[in-house]
mmCIF file of C-alpha atoms in Angstrom:
data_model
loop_
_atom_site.group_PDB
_atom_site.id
_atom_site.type_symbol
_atom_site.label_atom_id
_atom_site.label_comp_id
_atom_site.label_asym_id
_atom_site.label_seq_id
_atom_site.Cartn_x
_atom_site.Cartn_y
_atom_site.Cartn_z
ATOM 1 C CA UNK A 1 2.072 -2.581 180.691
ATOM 2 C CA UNK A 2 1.635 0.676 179.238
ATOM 3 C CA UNK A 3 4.805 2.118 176.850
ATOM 4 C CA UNK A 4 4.693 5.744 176.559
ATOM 5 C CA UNK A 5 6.604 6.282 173.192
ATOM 6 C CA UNK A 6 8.508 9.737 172.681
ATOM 7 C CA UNK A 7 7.081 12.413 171.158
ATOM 8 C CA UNK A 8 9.164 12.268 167.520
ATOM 9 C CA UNK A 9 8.015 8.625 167.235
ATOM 10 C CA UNK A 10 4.131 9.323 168.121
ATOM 11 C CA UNK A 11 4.640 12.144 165.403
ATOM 12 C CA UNK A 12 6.029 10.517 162.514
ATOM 13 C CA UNK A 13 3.619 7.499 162.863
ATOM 14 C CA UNK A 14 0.723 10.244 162.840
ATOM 15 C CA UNK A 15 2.583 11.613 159.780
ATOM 16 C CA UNK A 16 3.148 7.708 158.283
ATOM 17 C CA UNK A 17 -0.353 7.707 158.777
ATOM 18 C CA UNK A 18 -1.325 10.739 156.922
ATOM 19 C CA UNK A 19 0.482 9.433 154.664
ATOM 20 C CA UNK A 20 -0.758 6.189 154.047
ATOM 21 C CA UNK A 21 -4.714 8.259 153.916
ATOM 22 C CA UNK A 22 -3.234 10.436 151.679
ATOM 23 C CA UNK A 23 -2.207 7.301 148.856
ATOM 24 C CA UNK A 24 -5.536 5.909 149.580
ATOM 25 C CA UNK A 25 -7.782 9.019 148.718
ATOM 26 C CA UNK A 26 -5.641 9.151 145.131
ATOM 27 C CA UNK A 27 -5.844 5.241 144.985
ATOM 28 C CA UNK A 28 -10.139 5.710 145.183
ATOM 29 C CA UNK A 29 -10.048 8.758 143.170
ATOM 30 C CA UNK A 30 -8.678 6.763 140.487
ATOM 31 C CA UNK A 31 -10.323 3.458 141.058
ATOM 32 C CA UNK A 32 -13.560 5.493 141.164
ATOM 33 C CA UNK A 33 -12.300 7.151 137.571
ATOM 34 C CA UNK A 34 -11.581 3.404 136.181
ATOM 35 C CA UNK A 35 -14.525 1.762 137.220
ATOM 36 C CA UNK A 36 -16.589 4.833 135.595
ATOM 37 C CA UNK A 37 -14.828 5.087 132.431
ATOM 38 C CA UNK A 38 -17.901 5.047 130.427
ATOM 39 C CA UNK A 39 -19.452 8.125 131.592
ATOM 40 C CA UNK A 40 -17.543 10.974 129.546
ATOM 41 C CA UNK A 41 -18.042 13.659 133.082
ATOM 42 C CA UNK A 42 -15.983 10.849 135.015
ATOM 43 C CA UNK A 43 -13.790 9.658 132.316
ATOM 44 C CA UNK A 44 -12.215 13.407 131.704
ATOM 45 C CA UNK A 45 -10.447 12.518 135.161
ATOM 46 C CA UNK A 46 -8.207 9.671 133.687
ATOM 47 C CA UNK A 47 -4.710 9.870 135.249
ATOM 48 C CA UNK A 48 -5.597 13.231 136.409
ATOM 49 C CA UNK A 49 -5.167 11.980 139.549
ATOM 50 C CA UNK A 50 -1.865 10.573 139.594
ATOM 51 C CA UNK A 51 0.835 11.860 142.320
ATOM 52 C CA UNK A 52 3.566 13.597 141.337
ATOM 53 C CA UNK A 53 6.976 12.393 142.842
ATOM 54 C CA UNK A 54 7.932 15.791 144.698
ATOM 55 C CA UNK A 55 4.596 15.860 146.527
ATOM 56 C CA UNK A 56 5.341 12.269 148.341
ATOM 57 C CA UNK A 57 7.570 13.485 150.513
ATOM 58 C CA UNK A 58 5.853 15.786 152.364
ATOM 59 C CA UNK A 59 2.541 16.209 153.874
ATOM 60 C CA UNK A 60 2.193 20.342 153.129
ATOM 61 C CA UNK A 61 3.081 19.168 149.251
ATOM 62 C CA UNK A 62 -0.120 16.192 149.633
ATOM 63 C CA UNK A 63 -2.316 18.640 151.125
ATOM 64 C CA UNK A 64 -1.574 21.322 148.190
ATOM 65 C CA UNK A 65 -2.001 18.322 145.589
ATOM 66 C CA UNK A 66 -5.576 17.500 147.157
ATOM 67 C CA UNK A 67 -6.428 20.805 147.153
ATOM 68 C CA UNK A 68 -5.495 21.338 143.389
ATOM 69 C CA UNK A 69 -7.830 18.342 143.198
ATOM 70 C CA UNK A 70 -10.263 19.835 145.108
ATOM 71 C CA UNK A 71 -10.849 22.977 143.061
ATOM 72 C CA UNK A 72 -10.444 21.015 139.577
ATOM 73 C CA UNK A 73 -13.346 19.001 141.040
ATOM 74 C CA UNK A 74 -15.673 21.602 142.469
ATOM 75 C CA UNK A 75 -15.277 23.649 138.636
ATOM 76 C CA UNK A 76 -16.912 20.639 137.475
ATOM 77 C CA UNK A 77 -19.326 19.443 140.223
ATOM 78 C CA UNK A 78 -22.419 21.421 138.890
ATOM 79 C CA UNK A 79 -22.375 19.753 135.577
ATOM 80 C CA UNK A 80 -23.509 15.861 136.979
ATOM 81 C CA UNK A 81 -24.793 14.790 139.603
ATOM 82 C CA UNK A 82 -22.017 12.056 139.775
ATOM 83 C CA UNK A 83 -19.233 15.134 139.607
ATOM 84 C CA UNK A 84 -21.382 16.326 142.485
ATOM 85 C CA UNK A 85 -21.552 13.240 144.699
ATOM 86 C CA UNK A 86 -17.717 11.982 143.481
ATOM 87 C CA UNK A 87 -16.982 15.340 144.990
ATOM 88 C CA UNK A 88 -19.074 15.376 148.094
ATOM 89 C CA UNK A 89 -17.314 12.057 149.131
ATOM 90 C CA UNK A 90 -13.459 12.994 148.286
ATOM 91 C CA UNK A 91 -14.018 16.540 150.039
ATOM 92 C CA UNK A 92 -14.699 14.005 153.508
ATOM 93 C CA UNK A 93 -11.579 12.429 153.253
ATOM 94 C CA UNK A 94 -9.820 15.387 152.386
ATOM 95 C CA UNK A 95 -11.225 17.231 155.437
ATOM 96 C CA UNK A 96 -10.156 13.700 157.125
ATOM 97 C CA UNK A 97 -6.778 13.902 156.535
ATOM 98 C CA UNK A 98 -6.077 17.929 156.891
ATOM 99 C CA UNK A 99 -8.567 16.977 160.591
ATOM 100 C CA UNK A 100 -8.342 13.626 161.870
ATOM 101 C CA UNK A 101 -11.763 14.407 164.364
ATOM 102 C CA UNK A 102 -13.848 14.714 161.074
ATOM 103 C CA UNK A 103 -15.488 11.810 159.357
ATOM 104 C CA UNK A 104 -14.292 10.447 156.455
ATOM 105 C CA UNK A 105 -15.665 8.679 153.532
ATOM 106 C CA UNK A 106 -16.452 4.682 153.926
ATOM 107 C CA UNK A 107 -17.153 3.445 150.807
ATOM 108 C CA UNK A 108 -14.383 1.725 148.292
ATOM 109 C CA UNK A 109 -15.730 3.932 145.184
ATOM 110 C CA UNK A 110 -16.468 7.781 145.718
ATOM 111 C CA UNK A 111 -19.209 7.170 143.853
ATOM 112 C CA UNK A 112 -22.090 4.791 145.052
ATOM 113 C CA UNK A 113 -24.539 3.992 142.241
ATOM 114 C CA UNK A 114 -23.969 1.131 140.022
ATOM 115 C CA UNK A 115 -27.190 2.304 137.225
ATOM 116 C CA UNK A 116 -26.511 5.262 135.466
ATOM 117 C CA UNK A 117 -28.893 8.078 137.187
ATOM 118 C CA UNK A 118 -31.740 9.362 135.000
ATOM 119 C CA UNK A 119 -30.697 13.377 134.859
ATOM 120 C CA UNK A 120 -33.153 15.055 132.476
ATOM 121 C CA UNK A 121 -31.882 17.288 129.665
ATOM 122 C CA UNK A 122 -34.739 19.496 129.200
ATOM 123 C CA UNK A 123 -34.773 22.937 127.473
ATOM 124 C CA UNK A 124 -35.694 25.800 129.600
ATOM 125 C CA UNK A 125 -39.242 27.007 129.455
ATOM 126 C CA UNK A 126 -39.384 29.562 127.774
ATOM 127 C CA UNK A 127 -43.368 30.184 126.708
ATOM 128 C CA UNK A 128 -46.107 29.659 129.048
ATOM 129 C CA UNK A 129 -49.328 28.471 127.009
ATOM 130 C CA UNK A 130 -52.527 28.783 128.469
ATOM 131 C CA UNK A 131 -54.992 26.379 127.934
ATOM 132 C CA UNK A 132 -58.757 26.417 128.536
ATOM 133 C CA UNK A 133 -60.285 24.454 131.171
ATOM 134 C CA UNK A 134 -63.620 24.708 130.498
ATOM 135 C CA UNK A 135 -65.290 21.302 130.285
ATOM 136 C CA UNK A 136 -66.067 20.392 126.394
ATOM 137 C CA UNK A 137 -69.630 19.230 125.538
#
């Protein structure tokens, strides 16, 4: 038997939905923060993330918190590569919730590696030296 449910109900259980997305994005932004306390570029997030009360109630007001997260995030991205792959991975869900057709992020963490990634601090060149090539007897 197929129940064809009115229009008001199918709409608030897409918003309860939404919703429900939206708590879990914040709830893996800030497990993601906790679990990578140690690193100072994650740990600047801590309780950044939390949602204010008058942006529960509607989804316009979770959409504009995201996207306050989204540009506080994308500042930052270029200085680690975890900044740049936490934020790669939130911006899917985000562009989940605001479009339902895109993909969203799978993972539990929005960030993936476990070892701390080797990013090399080198000083720009800044002197060329040329050396000869010529064979020494």
């Amino acid at each position: 038997m197929h129940v064809i449910l009115p229009m008001n109900t199918l709409e608030e259980l897409r918003l309860e939905a939404k919703t429900r997305f939206y708590h879990h994005i914040i709830s893996k932004l800030n497990a993601t923060v906790q679990e990578y306390s140690n690193l100072a570029v994650i740990a600047q997030f801590q309780g950044r993330f939390d949602v204010p009360e008058q942006v529960t109630f509607t989804l316009d007001g979770q959409i504009n918190h995201l996207l306050s997260i989204t540009v506080s995030l994308v500042n930052k991205a270029p200085e680690s590569v975890y900044l740049e792959e936490l934020f790669t991975n939130f911006l899917k869900d985000y562009m989940h919730l605001v479009n339902p057709e895109l993909p969203f992020h799978a993972g539990d963490l929005y960030l993936t590696s476990r070892e701390p990634l080797a990013v090399s601090h080198r000083e720009p060149v800044t002197e060329i030296s040329v050396r000869s090539l010529a064979p020494v007897h």
